[in-house]
Coordinates of C-alpha atoms and ligand atoms in Angstrom, one line a residue:
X8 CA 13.2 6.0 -1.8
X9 CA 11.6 3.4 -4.1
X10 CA 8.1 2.7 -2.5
X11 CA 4.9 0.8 -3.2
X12 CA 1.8 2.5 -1.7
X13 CA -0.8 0.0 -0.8
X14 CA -4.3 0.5 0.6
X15 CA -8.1 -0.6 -0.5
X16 CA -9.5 2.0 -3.5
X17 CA -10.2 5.6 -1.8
X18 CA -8.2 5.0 0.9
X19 CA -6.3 8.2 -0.7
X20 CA -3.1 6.5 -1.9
X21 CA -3.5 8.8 -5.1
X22 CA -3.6 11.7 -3.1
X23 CA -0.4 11.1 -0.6
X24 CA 1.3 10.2 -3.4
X25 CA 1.1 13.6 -5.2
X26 CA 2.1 15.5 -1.9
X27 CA 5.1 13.1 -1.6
X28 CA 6.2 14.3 -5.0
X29 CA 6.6 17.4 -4.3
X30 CA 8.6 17.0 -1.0
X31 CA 10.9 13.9 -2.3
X32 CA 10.7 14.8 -5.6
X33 CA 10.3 11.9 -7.1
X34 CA 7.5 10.5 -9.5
X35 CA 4.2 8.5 -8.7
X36 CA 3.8 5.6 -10.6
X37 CA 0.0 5.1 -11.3
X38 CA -1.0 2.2 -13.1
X39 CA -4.8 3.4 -12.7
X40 CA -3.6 6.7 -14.4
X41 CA -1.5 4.7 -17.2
X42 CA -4.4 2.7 -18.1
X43 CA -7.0 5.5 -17.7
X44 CA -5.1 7.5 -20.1
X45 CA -4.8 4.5 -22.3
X46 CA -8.4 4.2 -22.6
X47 CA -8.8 8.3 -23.3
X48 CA -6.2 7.9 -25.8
X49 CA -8.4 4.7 -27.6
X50 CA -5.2 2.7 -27.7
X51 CA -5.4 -1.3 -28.5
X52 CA -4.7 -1.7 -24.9
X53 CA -7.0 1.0 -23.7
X54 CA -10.0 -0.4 -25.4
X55 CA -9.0 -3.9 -24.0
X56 CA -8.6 -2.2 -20.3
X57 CA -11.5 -0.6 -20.5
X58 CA -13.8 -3.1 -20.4
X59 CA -12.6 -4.9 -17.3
X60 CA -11.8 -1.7 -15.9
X61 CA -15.6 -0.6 -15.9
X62 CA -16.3 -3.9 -14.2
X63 CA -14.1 -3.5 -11.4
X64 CA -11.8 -6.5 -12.2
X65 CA -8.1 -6.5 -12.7
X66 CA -6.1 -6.0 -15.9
X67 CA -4.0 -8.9 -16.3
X68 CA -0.9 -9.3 -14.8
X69 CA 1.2 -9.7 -18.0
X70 CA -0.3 -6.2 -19.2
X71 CA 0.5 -4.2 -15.9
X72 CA 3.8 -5.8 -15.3
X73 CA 4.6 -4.7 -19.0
X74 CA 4.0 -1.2 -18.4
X75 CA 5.6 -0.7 -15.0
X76 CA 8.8 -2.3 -16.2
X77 CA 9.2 0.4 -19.4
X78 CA 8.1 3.2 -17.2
X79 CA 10.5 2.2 -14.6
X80 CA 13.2 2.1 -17.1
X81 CA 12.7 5.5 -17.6
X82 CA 15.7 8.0 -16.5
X83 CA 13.0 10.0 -14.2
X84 CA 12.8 6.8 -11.8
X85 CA 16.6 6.7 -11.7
X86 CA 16.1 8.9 -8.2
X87 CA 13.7 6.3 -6.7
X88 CA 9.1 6.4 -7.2
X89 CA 6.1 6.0 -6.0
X90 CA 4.0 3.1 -6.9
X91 CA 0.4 3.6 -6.2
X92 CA -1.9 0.9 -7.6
X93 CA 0.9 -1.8 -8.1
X94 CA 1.3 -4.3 -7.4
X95 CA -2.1 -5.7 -6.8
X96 CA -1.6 -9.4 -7.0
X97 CA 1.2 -12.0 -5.5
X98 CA 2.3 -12.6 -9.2
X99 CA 2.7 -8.6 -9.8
X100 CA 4.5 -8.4 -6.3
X101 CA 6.8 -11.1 -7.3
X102 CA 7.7 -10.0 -10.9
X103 CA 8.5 -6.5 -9.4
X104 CA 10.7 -7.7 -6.7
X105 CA 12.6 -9.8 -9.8
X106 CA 13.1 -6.9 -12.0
X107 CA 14.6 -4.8 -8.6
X108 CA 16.8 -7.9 -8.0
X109 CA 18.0 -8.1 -10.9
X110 CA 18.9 -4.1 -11.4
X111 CA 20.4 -4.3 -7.3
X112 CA 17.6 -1.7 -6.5
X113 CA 14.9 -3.2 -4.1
X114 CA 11.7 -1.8 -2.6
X115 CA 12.6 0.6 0.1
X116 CA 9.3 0.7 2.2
X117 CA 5.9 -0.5 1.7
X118 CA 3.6 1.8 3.5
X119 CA -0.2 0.8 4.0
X120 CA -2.8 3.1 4.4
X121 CA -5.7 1.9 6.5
X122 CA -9.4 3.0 6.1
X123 CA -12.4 1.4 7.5
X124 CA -14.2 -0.6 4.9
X125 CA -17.5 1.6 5.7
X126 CA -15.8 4.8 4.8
X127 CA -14.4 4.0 1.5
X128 CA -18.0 3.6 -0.3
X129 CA -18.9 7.3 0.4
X130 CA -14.9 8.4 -0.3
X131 CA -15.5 6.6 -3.6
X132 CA -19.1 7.5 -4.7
X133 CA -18.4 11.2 -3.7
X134 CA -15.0 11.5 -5.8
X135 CA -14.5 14.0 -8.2
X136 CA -11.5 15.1 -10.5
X137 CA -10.9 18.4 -12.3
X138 CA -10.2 17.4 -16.1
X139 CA -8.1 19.7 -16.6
X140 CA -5.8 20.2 -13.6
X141 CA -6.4 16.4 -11.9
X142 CA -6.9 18.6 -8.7
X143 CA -9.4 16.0 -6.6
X144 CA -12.0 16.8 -4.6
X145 CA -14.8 14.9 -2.3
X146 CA -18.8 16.1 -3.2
X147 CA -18.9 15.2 1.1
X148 CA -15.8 16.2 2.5
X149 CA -14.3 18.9 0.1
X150 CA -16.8 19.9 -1.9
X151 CA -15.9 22.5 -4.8
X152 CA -17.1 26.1 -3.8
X153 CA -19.2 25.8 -7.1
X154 CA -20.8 22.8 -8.0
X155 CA -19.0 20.7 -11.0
X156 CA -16.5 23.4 -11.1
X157 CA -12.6 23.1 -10.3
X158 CA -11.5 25.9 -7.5
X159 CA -8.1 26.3 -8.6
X160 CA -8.6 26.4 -12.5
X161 CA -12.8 26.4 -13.3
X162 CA -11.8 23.0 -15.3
X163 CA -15.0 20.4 -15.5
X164 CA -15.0 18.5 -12.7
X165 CA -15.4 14.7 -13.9
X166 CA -16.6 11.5 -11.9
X167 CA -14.8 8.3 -12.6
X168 CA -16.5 5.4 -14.8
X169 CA -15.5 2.9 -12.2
X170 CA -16.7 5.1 -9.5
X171 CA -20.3 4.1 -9.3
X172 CA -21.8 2.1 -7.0
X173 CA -21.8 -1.5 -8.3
X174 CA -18.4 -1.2 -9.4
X175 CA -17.2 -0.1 -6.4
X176 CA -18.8 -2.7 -4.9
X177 CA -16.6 -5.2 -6.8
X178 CA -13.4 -3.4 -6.8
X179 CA -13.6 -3.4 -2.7
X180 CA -14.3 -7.3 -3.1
X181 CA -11.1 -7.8 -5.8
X182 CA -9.0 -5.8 -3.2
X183 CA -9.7 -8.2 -0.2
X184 CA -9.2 -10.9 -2.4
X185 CA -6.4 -10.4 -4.4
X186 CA -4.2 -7.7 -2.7
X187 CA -5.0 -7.2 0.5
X188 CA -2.4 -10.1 1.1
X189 CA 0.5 -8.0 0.2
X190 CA 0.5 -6.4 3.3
X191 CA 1.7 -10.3 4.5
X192 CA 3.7 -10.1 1.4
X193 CA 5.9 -7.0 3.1
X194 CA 5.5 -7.3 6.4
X195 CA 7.5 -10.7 5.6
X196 CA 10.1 -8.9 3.7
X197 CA 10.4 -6.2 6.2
X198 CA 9.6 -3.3 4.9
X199 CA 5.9 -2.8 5.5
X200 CA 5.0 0.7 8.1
X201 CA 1.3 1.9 7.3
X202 CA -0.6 4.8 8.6
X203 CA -4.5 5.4 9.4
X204 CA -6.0 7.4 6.6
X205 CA -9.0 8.6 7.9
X206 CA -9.2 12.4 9.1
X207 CA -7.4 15.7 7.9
X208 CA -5.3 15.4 4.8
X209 CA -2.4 17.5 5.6
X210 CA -2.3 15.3 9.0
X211 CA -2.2 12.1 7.4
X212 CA 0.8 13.5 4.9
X213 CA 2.5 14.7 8.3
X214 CA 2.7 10.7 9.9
X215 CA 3.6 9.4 6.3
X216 CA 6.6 11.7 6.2
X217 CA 7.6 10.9 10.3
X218 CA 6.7 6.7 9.2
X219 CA 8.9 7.2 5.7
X220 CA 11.5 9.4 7.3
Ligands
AMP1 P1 -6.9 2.6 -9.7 O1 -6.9 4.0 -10.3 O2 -5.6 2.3 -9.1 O3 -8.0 2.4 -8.7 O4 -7.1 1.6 -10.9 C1 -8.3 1.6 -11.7 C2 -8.5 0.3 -12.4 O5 -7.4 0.1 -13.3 C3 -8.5 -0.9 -11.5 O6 -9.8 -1.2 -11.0 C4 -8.1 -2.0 -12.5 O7 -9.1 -2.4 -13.4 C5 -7.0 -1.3 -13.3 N1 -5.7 -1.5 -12.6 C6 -4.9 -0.5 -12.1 N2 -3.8 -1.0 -11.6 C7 -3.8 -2.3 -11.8 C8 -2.9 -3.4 -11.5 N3 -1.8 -3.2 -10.8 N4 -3.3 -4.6 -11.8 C9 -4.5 -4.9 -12.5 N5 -5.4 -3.9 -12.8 C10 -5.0 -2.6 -12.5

């Protein structure tokens, strides 16, 4: 299976997509993660991300499209992926769909998940991630049993940079705009499903797997 997860930020691509590891076995493909760990790292392109990341704009296109080609050369894709994050633009959607060509290996699916714009402000401004184990949690839908402190490993619970209120803000408006027209983009090439993402977790991972087969 080689497919791109699309969906407004918070609408819990990032958290499918590390259930349907396990059960395809098969890796997610974060370009968020890439970059964030680019920026922790205080690489050249990590201090050029970071700025527009903190603003809640888009890296260019060149950049991204750059790192998903190298990490998609890598033997661990060979199986198939899980994109989560990209493509975010027509020109990133295109570029990808070239490289695929070109290698005889195109998109599988596309699968959308759908959240009400009013529910993704509290998902996002109520996110939390354990430093240490990446486990995620929500401060107002699965809180940790202690405050600040990982469940499953007593790591530091962390909140994102870009997960404040006015970045949020502008991150929702950059997804409208820019790549909420990708669902078009699929649906026209045929391989777009999507799934609502609002209620229990393990339900929503039980209609991706019936939508994905
Ligand atoms: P995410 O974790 O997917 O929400 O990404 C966090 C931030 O990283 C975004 O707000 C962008 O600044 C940047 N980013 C991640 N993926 C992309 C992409 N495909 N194109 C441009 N910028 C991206």
């Amino acid at each position: 299976m080689r497919l791109v997860l699309l969906g407004a930020p918070g609408a819990g691509k990032g958290t499918q997509a590390k259930m349907l590891i396990d059960k395809y076995g098969i890796p997610q493909i974060s370009t968020g993660d890439i970059l964030r760990k680019a920026v922790a790292d205080g690489t050249p392109l990590g201090k050029e991300a970071k700025v527009i990341m903190d603003k809640g704009e888009l890296v260019t296109d060149e950049i991204v499209i750059g790192l998903v080609k190298e990490r998609l050369g890598q033997d661990d894709c060979k199986k198939g992926y899980i994109l989560d994050g990209f493509p975010r633009t027509t020109p990133q959607a295109e570029a990808l769909d070239a490289e695929l060509a070109a290698i005889n290996t195109p998109l599988t699916d596309a699968l959308s998940v759908d959240v009400p714009m009013d529910d993704l402000m509290k998902r996002l401004t109520g996110r939390r991630t354990c430093k240490s184990c990446q486990q995620m949690y929500n401060v107002h839908f699965s809180a940790p049993a202690k405050d600040g402190v990982c469940d499953k490993c007593s790591g530091e619970l962390m909140q994102r940079g870009d997960d404040t209120e006015d970045t949020i803000k502008n991150r929702l408006d950059v997804y409208e705009k820019s790549t909420a027209p990708l669902i078009d983009y699929y649906n026209g090439k045929g391989i777009l499903k999507s799934v609502e993402g609002t209620g229990n977790i393990d339900d929503i991972f039980n209609k991706v797997c019936s939508i994905l087969g």
